[in-house]
Amino acid sequence: MTQFTIHNLKGTETLDYRKIKPLQGNLKDLRKVNYDKLKNSLLDNGFTFPGLVWKDPQGQCWALDMHQRLRVMNREDMNDNGSYEIPVVYIPARNKQEAKKKILLATSQYGTITQEGFDEFTADLPEFEYKDTNFDALAFGTSNEAASDTDSTPAPQPTITVKFDSIENLDAALDDIREVAEPAGGKVVVNG
């Protein structure tokens, strides 16, 4: 059993997270390194944002977001002084198919964080540590979003060189590097 803080917002309903079923299945993967970051974030910051939940006609509650938080909290048996009640917001859906569509809407990422924007946004947060977030510097500048809608010339892909002092460090990072590069159309080449 692991202690963490649950921040319940005024007027927000609560629900025992152990009763919420994941609806997205294997839509997303949670690598060990990100599992550890999320676990540390939950321990350091608590359960801060309400989860989005759909209640089916039989009364079963399904997660529309927070799947990774649920995975970590269930595996680590996280609670707040014996309480498993988390804040939730109920999202309506006519059926499971509509609820699944809403998962895709909730997980879609239309914008891209740029290095300049990130630096500007975090400039007044010098004490904030990013170790438990998933902002990977390798992701900055890998989007083709900057190209105009009428420009048929693909934007040049940036080249990023990363050197590791041991094969173990490379192996640990390689999956995360691919996770960032490949969806953006990048290639990962390992030179021995």
PDB file of C-alpha atoms in Angstrom:
ATOM      1  CA  MET A   1       0.000   0.000   0.000  1.00  0.00           C
ATOM      2  CA  THR A   2       1.382   3.389  -1.037  1.00  0.00           C
ATOM      3  CA  GLN A   3       0.297   6.719   0.468  1.00  0.00           C
ATOM      4  CA  PHE A   4      -0.364   9.674  -1.813  1.00  0.00           C
ATOM      5  CA  THR A   5      -2.549  12.784  -1.734  1.00  0.00           C
ATOM      6  CA  ILE A   6      -5.898  12.992  -3.505  1.00  0.00           C
ATOM      7  CA  HIS A   7      -6.961  16.573  -4.231  1.00  0.00           C
ATOM      8  CA  ASN A   8     -10.762  16.657  -4.279  1.00  0.00           C
ATOM      9  CA  LEU A   9     -12.165  19.776  -5.889  1.00  0.00           C
ATOM     10  CA  LYS A  10     -15.210  21.511  -4.444  1.00  0.00           C
ATOM     11  CA  GLY A  11     -18.371  20.330  -6.133  1.00  0.00           C
ATOM     12  CA  THR A  12     -16.649  17.440  -7.917  1.00  0.00           C
ATOM     13  CA  GLU A  13     -18.088  13.979  -7.462  1.00  0.00           C
ATOM     14  CA  THR A  14     -15.789  11.259  -6.195  1.00  0.00           C
ATOM     15  CA  LEU A  15     -15.529   7.564  -6.979  1.00  0.00           C
ATOM     16  CA  ASP A  16     -13.408   4.682  -5.709  1.00  0.00           C
ATOM     17  CA  TYR A  17     -10.885   4.368  -8.535  1.00  0.00           C
ATOM     18  CA  ARG A  18     -10.716   0.591  -8.047  1.00  0.00           C
ATOM     19  CA  LYS A  19     -14.278   0.391  -9.437  1.00  0.00           C
ATOM     20  CA  ILE A  20     -13.376   2.189 -12.684  1.00  0.00           C
ATOM     21  CA  LYS A  21     -12.617  -0.076 -15.645  1.00  0.00           C
ATOM     22  CA  PRO A  22     -10.187   0.991 -18.386  1.00  0.00           C
ATOM     23  CA  LEU A  23     -11.975   1.379 -21.717  1.00  0.00           C
ATOM     24  CA  GLN A  24      -9.013   2.071 -23.997  1.00  0.00           C
ATOM     25  CA  GLY A  25      -7.422  -1.376 -23.690  1.00  0.00           C
ATOM     26  CA  ASN A  26      -3.966  -1.360 -25.272  1.00  0.00           C
ATOM     27  CA  LEU A  27      -4.459   1.885 -27.213  1.00  0.00           C
ATOM     28  CA  LYS A  28      -1.449   3.359 -25.406  1.00  0.00           C
ATOM     29  CA  ASP A  29       1.636   1.746 -23.971  1.00  0.00           C
ATOM     30  CA  LEU A  30       3.285   2.751 -20.705  1.00  0.00           C
ATOM     31  CA  ARG A  31       6.993   2.033 -20.778  1.00  0.00           C
ATOM     32  CA  LYS A  32       8.821   1.368 -17.492  1.00  0.00           C
ATOM     33  CA  VAL A  33      10.622   4.714 -17.523  1.00  0.00           C
ATOM     34  CA  ASN A  34       7.316   6.584 -17.957  1.00  0.00           C
ATOM     35  CA  TYR A  35       5.601   4.355 -15.381  1.00  0.00           C
ATOM     36  CA  ASP A  36       8.260   5.398 -12.874  1.00  0.00           C
ATOM     37  CA  LYS A  37       7.900   9.086 -13.825  1.00  0.00           C
ATOM     38  CA  LEU A  38       4.130   8.914 -13.411  1.00  0.00           C
ATOM     39  CA  LYS A  39       4.417   7.060 -10.104  1.00  0.00           C
ATOM     40  CA  ASN A  40       6.834   9.694  -8.790  1.00  0.00           C
ATOM     41  CA  SER A  41       4.582  12.483 -10.056  1.00  0.00           C
ATOM     42  CA  LEU A  42       1.594  10.984  -8.229  1.00  0.00           C
ATOM     43  CA  LEU A  43       3.645  10.612  -5.051  1.00  0.00           C
ATOM     44  CA  ASP A  44       5.037  14.170  -5.298  1.00  0.00           C
ATOM     45  CA  ASN A  45       1.939  15.995  -6.566  1.00  0.00           C
ATOM     46  CA  GLY A  46      -0.946  13.686  -5.710  1.00  0.00           C
ATOM     47  CA  PHE A  47      -4.011  13.013  -7.838  1.00  0.00           C
ATOM     48  CA  THR A  48      -4.496  16.610  -8.933  1.00  0.00           C
ATOM     49  CA  PHE A  49      -6.898  16.578 -11.911  1.00  0.00           C
ATOM     50  CA  PRO A  50     -10.285  14.844 -12.012  1.00  0.00           C
ATOM     51  CA  GLY A  51     -10.631  11.788 -14.202  1.00  0.00           C
ATOM     52  CA  LEU A  52     -13.170  11.644 -17.014  1.00  0.00           C
ATOM     53  CA  VAL A  53     -15.607   8.754 -16.611  1.00  0.00           C
ATOM     54  CA  TRP A  54     -18.498   7.308 -18.625  1.00  0.00           C
ATOM     55  CA  LYS A  55     -21.171   5.353 -16.745  1.00  0.00           C
ATOM     56  CA  ASP A  56     -22.791   2.725 -18.949  1.00  0.00           C
ATOM     57  CA  PRO A  57     -26.526   1.855 -18.738  1.00  0.00           C
ATOM     58  CA  GLN A  58     -25.747  -1.016 -16.334  1.00  0.00           C
ATOM     59  CA  GLY A  59     -23.981   1.406 -13.956  1.00  0.00           C
ATOM     60  CA  GLN A  60     -20.390   0.323 -14.708  1.00  0.00           C
ATOM     61  CA  CYS A  61     -17.946   3.248 -14.747  1.00  0.00           C
ATOM     62  CA  TRP A  62     -15.332   3.352 -17.520  1.00  0.00           C
ATOM     63  CA  ALA A  63     -12.279   5.607 -17.747  1.00  0.00           C
ATOM     64  CA  LEU A  64     -12.229   7.972 -20.720  1.00  0.00           C
ATOM     65  CA  ASP A  65      -8.869   9.353 -19.668  1.00  0.00           C
ATOM     66  CA  MET A  66      -6.517   8.731 -16.708  1.00  0.00           C
ATOM     67  CA  HIS A  67      -5.798   5.171 -17.891  1.00  0.00           C
ATOM     68  CA  GLN A  68      -2.102   5.398 -17.061  1.00  0.00           C
ATOM     69  CA  ARG A  69      -2.810   6.973 -13.658  1.00  0.00           C
ATOM     70  CA  LEU A  70      -5.249   4.134 -12.919  1.00  0.00           C
ATOM     71  CA  ARG A  71      -2.676   1.554 -13.986  1.00  0.00           C
ATOM     72  CA  VAL A  72      -0.070   2.962 -11.595  1.00  0.00           C
ATOM     73  CA  MET A  73      -2.504   3.568  -8.722  1.00  0.00           C
ATOM     74  CA  ASN A  74      -3.945   0.043  -8.955  1.00  0.00           C
ATOM     75  CA  ARG A  75      -0.567  -1.660  -9.214  1.00  0.00           C
ATOM     76  CA  GLU A  76       0.873   0.365  -6.308  1.00  0.00           C
ATOM     77  CA  ASP A  77      -2.379   0.199  -4.270  1.00  0.00           C
ATOM     78  CA  MET A  78      -2.224   3.981  -3.791  1.00  0.00           C
ATOM     79  CA  ASN A  79      -4.570   5.603  -1.292  1.00  0.00           C
ATOM     80  CA  ASP A  80      -4.968   8.765   0.750  1.00  0.00           C
ATOM     81  CA  ASN A  81      -5.088   7.651   4.401  1.00  0.00           C
ATOM     82  CA  GLY A  82      -7.172   4.631   3.416  1.00  0.00           C
ATOM     83  CA  SER A  83      -9.365   6.481   0.897  1.00  0.00           C
ATOM     84  CA  TYR A  84      -9.456   5.424  -2.748  1.00  0.00           C
ATOM     85  CA  GLU A  85     -12.017   8.102  -3.699  1.00  0.00           C
ATOM     86  CA  ILE A  86     -10.804  10.321  -6.550  1.00  0.00           C
ATOM     87  CA  PRO A  87     -12.519  13.312  -8.164  1.00  0.00           C
ATOM     88  CA  VAL A  88     -14.314  12.440 -11.397  1.00  0.00           C
ATOM     89  CA  VAL A  89     -16.333  14.216 -14.050  1.00  0.00           C
ATOM     90  CA  TYR A  90     -18.993  12.132 -15.777  1.00  0.00           C
ATOM     91  CA  ILE A  91     -19.049  12.448 -19.571  1.00  0.00           C
ATOM     92  CA  PRO A  92     -22.220  11.370 -21.378  1.00  0.00           C
ATOM     93  CA  ALA A  93     -22.159   8.823 -24.200  1.00  0.00           C
ATOM     94  CA  ARG A  94     -25.016   6.852 -25.771  1.00  0.00           C
ATOM     95  CA  ASN A  95     -23.020   3.630 -25.947  1.00  0.00           C
ATOM     96  CA  LYS A  96     -19.542   2.106 -25.746  1.00  0.00           C
ATOM     97  CA  GLN A  97     -18.695   3.075 -29.349  1.00  0.00           C
ATOM     98  CA  GLU A  98     -19.452   6.739 -28.643  1.00  0.00           C
ATOM     99  CA  ALA A  99     -17.438   6.538 -25.418  1.00  0.00           C
ATOM    100  CA  LYS A 100     -14.477   5.134 -27.398  1.00  0.00           C
ATOM    101  CA  LYS A 101     -14.730   8.033 -29.853  1.00  0.00           C
ATOM    102  CA  LYS A 102     -14.545  10.403 -26.905  1.00  0.00           C
ATOM    103  CA  ILE A 103     -11.347   8.688 -25.748  1.00  0.00           C
ATOM    104  CA  LEU A 104      -9.806   9.450 -29.134  1.00  0.00           C
ATOM    105  CA  LEU A 105     -10.972  13.066 -28.866  1.00  0.00           C
ATOM    106  CA  ALA A 106      -9.526  13.362 -25.355  1.00  0.00           C
ATOM    107  CA  THR A 107      -6.165  11.864 -26.332  1.00  0.00           C
ATOM    108  CA  SER A 108      -5.712  13.730 -29.623  1.00  0.00           C
ATOM    109  CA  GLN A 109      -2.839  16.177 -29.588  1.00  0.00           C
ATOM    110  CA  TYR A 110      -3.237  18.865 -32.196  1.00  0.00           C
ATOM    111  CA  GLY A 111      -0.639  21.295 -30.934  1.00  0.00           C
ATOM    112  CA  THR A 112       3.083  20.784 -30.607  1.00  0.00           C
ATOM    113  CA  ILE A 113       5.220  22.081 -27.772  1.00  0.00           C
ATOM    114  CA  THR A 114       8.148  24.050 -29.145  1.00  0.00           C
ATOM    115  CA  GLN A 115      11.392  24.680 -27.316  1.00  0.00           C
ATOM    116  CA  GLU A 116      10.801  28.454 -27.452  1.00  0.00           C
ATOM    117  CA  GLY A 117       7.244  28.147 -26.169  1.00  0.00           C
ATOM    118  CA  PHE A 118       8.264  25.738 -23.419  1.00  0.00           C
ATOM    119  CA  ASP A 119      11.076  28.034 -22.280  1.00  0.00           C
ATOM    120  CA  GLU A 120       8.754  31.060 -22.249  1.00  0.00           C
ATOM    121  CA  PHE A 121       6.008  29.203 -20.387  1.00  0.00           C
ATOM    122  CA  THR A 122       8.343  27.828 -17.707  1.00  0.00           C
ATOM    123  CA  ALA A 123      10.550  30.929 -17.309  1.00  0.00           C
ATOM    124  CA  ASP A 124       8.920  31.909 -14.015  1.00  0.00           C
ATOM    125  CA  LEU A 125       8.947  28.347 -12.636  1.00  0.00           C
ATOM    126  CA  PRO A 126      12.632  27.970 -11.724  1.00  0.00           C
ATOM    127  CA  GLU A 127      11.954  25.681  -8.777  1.00  0.00           C
ATOM    128  CA  PHE A 128       9.782  23.286 -10.787  1.00  0.00           C
ATOM    129  CA  GLU A 129      11.514  20.022 -11.608  1.00  0.00           C
ATOM    130  CA  TYR A 130      10.538  18.260 -14.820  1.00  0.00           C
ATOM    131  CA  LYS A 131      11.962  14.868 -13.878  1.00  0.00           C
ATOM    132  CA  ASP A 132       8.522  13.357 -13.372  1.00  0.00           C
ATOM    133  CA  THR A 133       6.944  14.791 -16.510  1.00  0.00           C
ATOM    134  CA  ASN A 134       7.143  13.405 -20.013  1.00  0.00           C
ATOM    135  CA  PHE A 135       8.465  16.483 -21.832  1.00  0.00           C
ATOM    136  CA  ASP A 136      11.241  14.993 -23.902  1.00  0.00           C
ATOM    137  CA  ALA A 137      13.607  17.568 -25.382  1.00  0.00           C
ATOM    138  CA  LEU A 138      13.931  15.294 -28.414  1.00  0.00           C
ATOM    139  CA  ALA A 139      10.315  16.084 -29.317  1.00  0.00           C
ATOM    140  CA  PHE A 140      10.932  19.782 -29.786  1.00  0.00           C
ATOM    141  CA  GLY A 141      10.928  20.723 -33.447  1.00  0.00           C
ATOM    142  CA  THR A 142       9.965  17.314 -34.844  1.00  0.00           C
ATOM    143  CA  SER A 143       6.529  18.332 -36.084  1.00  0.00           C
ATOM    144  CA  ASN A 144       5.734  19.250 -39.673  1.00  0.00           C
ATOM    145  CA  GLU A 145       3.040  21.564 -38.290  1.00  0.00           C
ATOM    146  CA  ALA A 146       5.047  24.657 -39.202  1.00  0.00           C
ATOM    147  CA  ALA A 147       4.698  24.024 -42.928  1.00  0.00           C
ATOM    148  CA  SER A 148       1.911  26.002 -44.562  1.00  0.00           C
ATOM    149  CA  ASP A 149      -1.263  24.205 -45.606  1.00  0.00           C
ATOM    150  CA  THR A 150      -0.541  24.889 -49.273  1.00  0.00           C
ATOM    151  CA  ASP A 151       3.160  24.035 -49.200  1.00  0.00           C
ATOM    152  CA  SER A 152       3.645  20.609 -50.770  1.00  0.00           C
ATOM    153  CA  THR A 153       7.351  20.517 -49.935  1.00  0.00           C
ATOM    154  CA  PRO A 154       7.884  18.466 -46.803  1.00  0.00           C
ATOM    155  CA  ALA A 155       9.598  20.281 -43.976  1.00  0.00           C
ATOM    156  CA  PRO A 156      13.160  19.083 -43.432  1.00  0.00           C
ATOM    157  CA  GLN A 157      13.498  16.571 -40.629  1.00  0.00           C
ATOM    158  CA  PRO A 158      15.940  17.616 -37.936  1.00  0.00           C
ATOM    159  CA  THR A 159      18.900  15.424 -37.167  1.00  0.00           C
ATOM    160  CA  ILE A 160      19.558  14.775 -33.530  1.00  0.00           C
ATOM    161  CA  THR A 161      22.749  13.084 -32.411  1.00  0.00           C
ATOM    162  CA  VAL A 162      22.684  11.439 -29.017  1.00  0.00           C
ATOM    163  CA  LYS A 163      25.772   9.785 -27.537  1.00  0.00           C
ATOM    164  CA  PHE A 164      25.667   7.292 -24.680  1.00  0.00           C
ATOM    165  CA  ASP A 165      28.511   6.131 -22.490  1.00  0.00           C
ATOM    166  CA  SER A 166      27.248   2.553 -22.253  1.00  0.00           C
ATOM    167  CA  ILE A 167      25.055   0.157 -24.193  1.00  0.00           C
ATOM    168  CA  GLU A 168      22.793  -0.197 -21.124  1.00  0.00           C
ATOM    169  CA  ASN A 169      22.031   3.538 -21.177  1.00  0.00           C
ATOM    170  CA  LEU A 170      21.330   3.369 -24.916  1.00  0.00           C
ATOM    171  CA  ASP A 171      19.015   0.372 -24.542  1.00  0.00           C
ATOM    172  CA  ALA A 172      17.097   2.133 -21.775  1.00  0.00           C
ATOM    173  CA  ALA A 173      16.533   5.237 -23.915  1.00  0.00           C
ATOM    174  CA  LEU A 174      16.081   3.720 -27.377  1.00  0.00           C
ATOM    175  CA  ASP A 175      12.381   2.873 -27.037  1.00  0.00           C
ATOM    176  CA  ASP A 176      11.601   6.380 -25.787  1.00  0.00           C
ATOM    177  CA  ILE A 177      13.596   7.934 -28.633  1.00  0.00           C
ATOM    178  CA  ARG A 178      11.687   5.825 -31.188  1.00  0.00           C
ATOM    179  CA  GLU A 179       8.390   6.726 -29.513  1.00  0.00           C
ATOM    180  CA  VAL A 180       9.127  10.400 -30.162  1.00  0.00           C
ATOM    181  CA  ALA A 181      10.795  10.183 -33.561  1.00  0.00           C
ATOM    182  CA  GLU A 182       8.723   7.648 -35.490  1.00  0.00           C
ATOM    183  CA  PRO A 183       5.236   9.200 -35.106  1.00  0.00           C
ATOM    184  CA  ALA A 184       6.738  12.462 -36.350  1.00  0.00           C
ATOM    185  CA  GLY A 185       8.099  10.707 -39.443  1.00  0.00           C
ATOM    186  CA  GLY A 186      11.644  10.472 -38.123  1.00  0.00           C
ATOM    187  CA  LYS A 187      14.008   7.531 -38.324  1.00  0.00           C
ATOM    188  CA  VAL A 188      16.198   6.193 -35.571  1.00  0.00           C
ATOM    189  CA  VAL A 189      19.587   4.983 -36.750  1.00  0.00           C
ATOM    190  CA  VAL A 190      21.993   3.409 -34.289  1.00  0.00           C
ATOM    191  CA  ASN A 191      25.643   3.567 -35.258  1.00  0.00           C
ATOM    192  CA  GLY A 192      27.813   1.148 -33.331  1.00  0.00           C
TER     193      GLY A 192
END
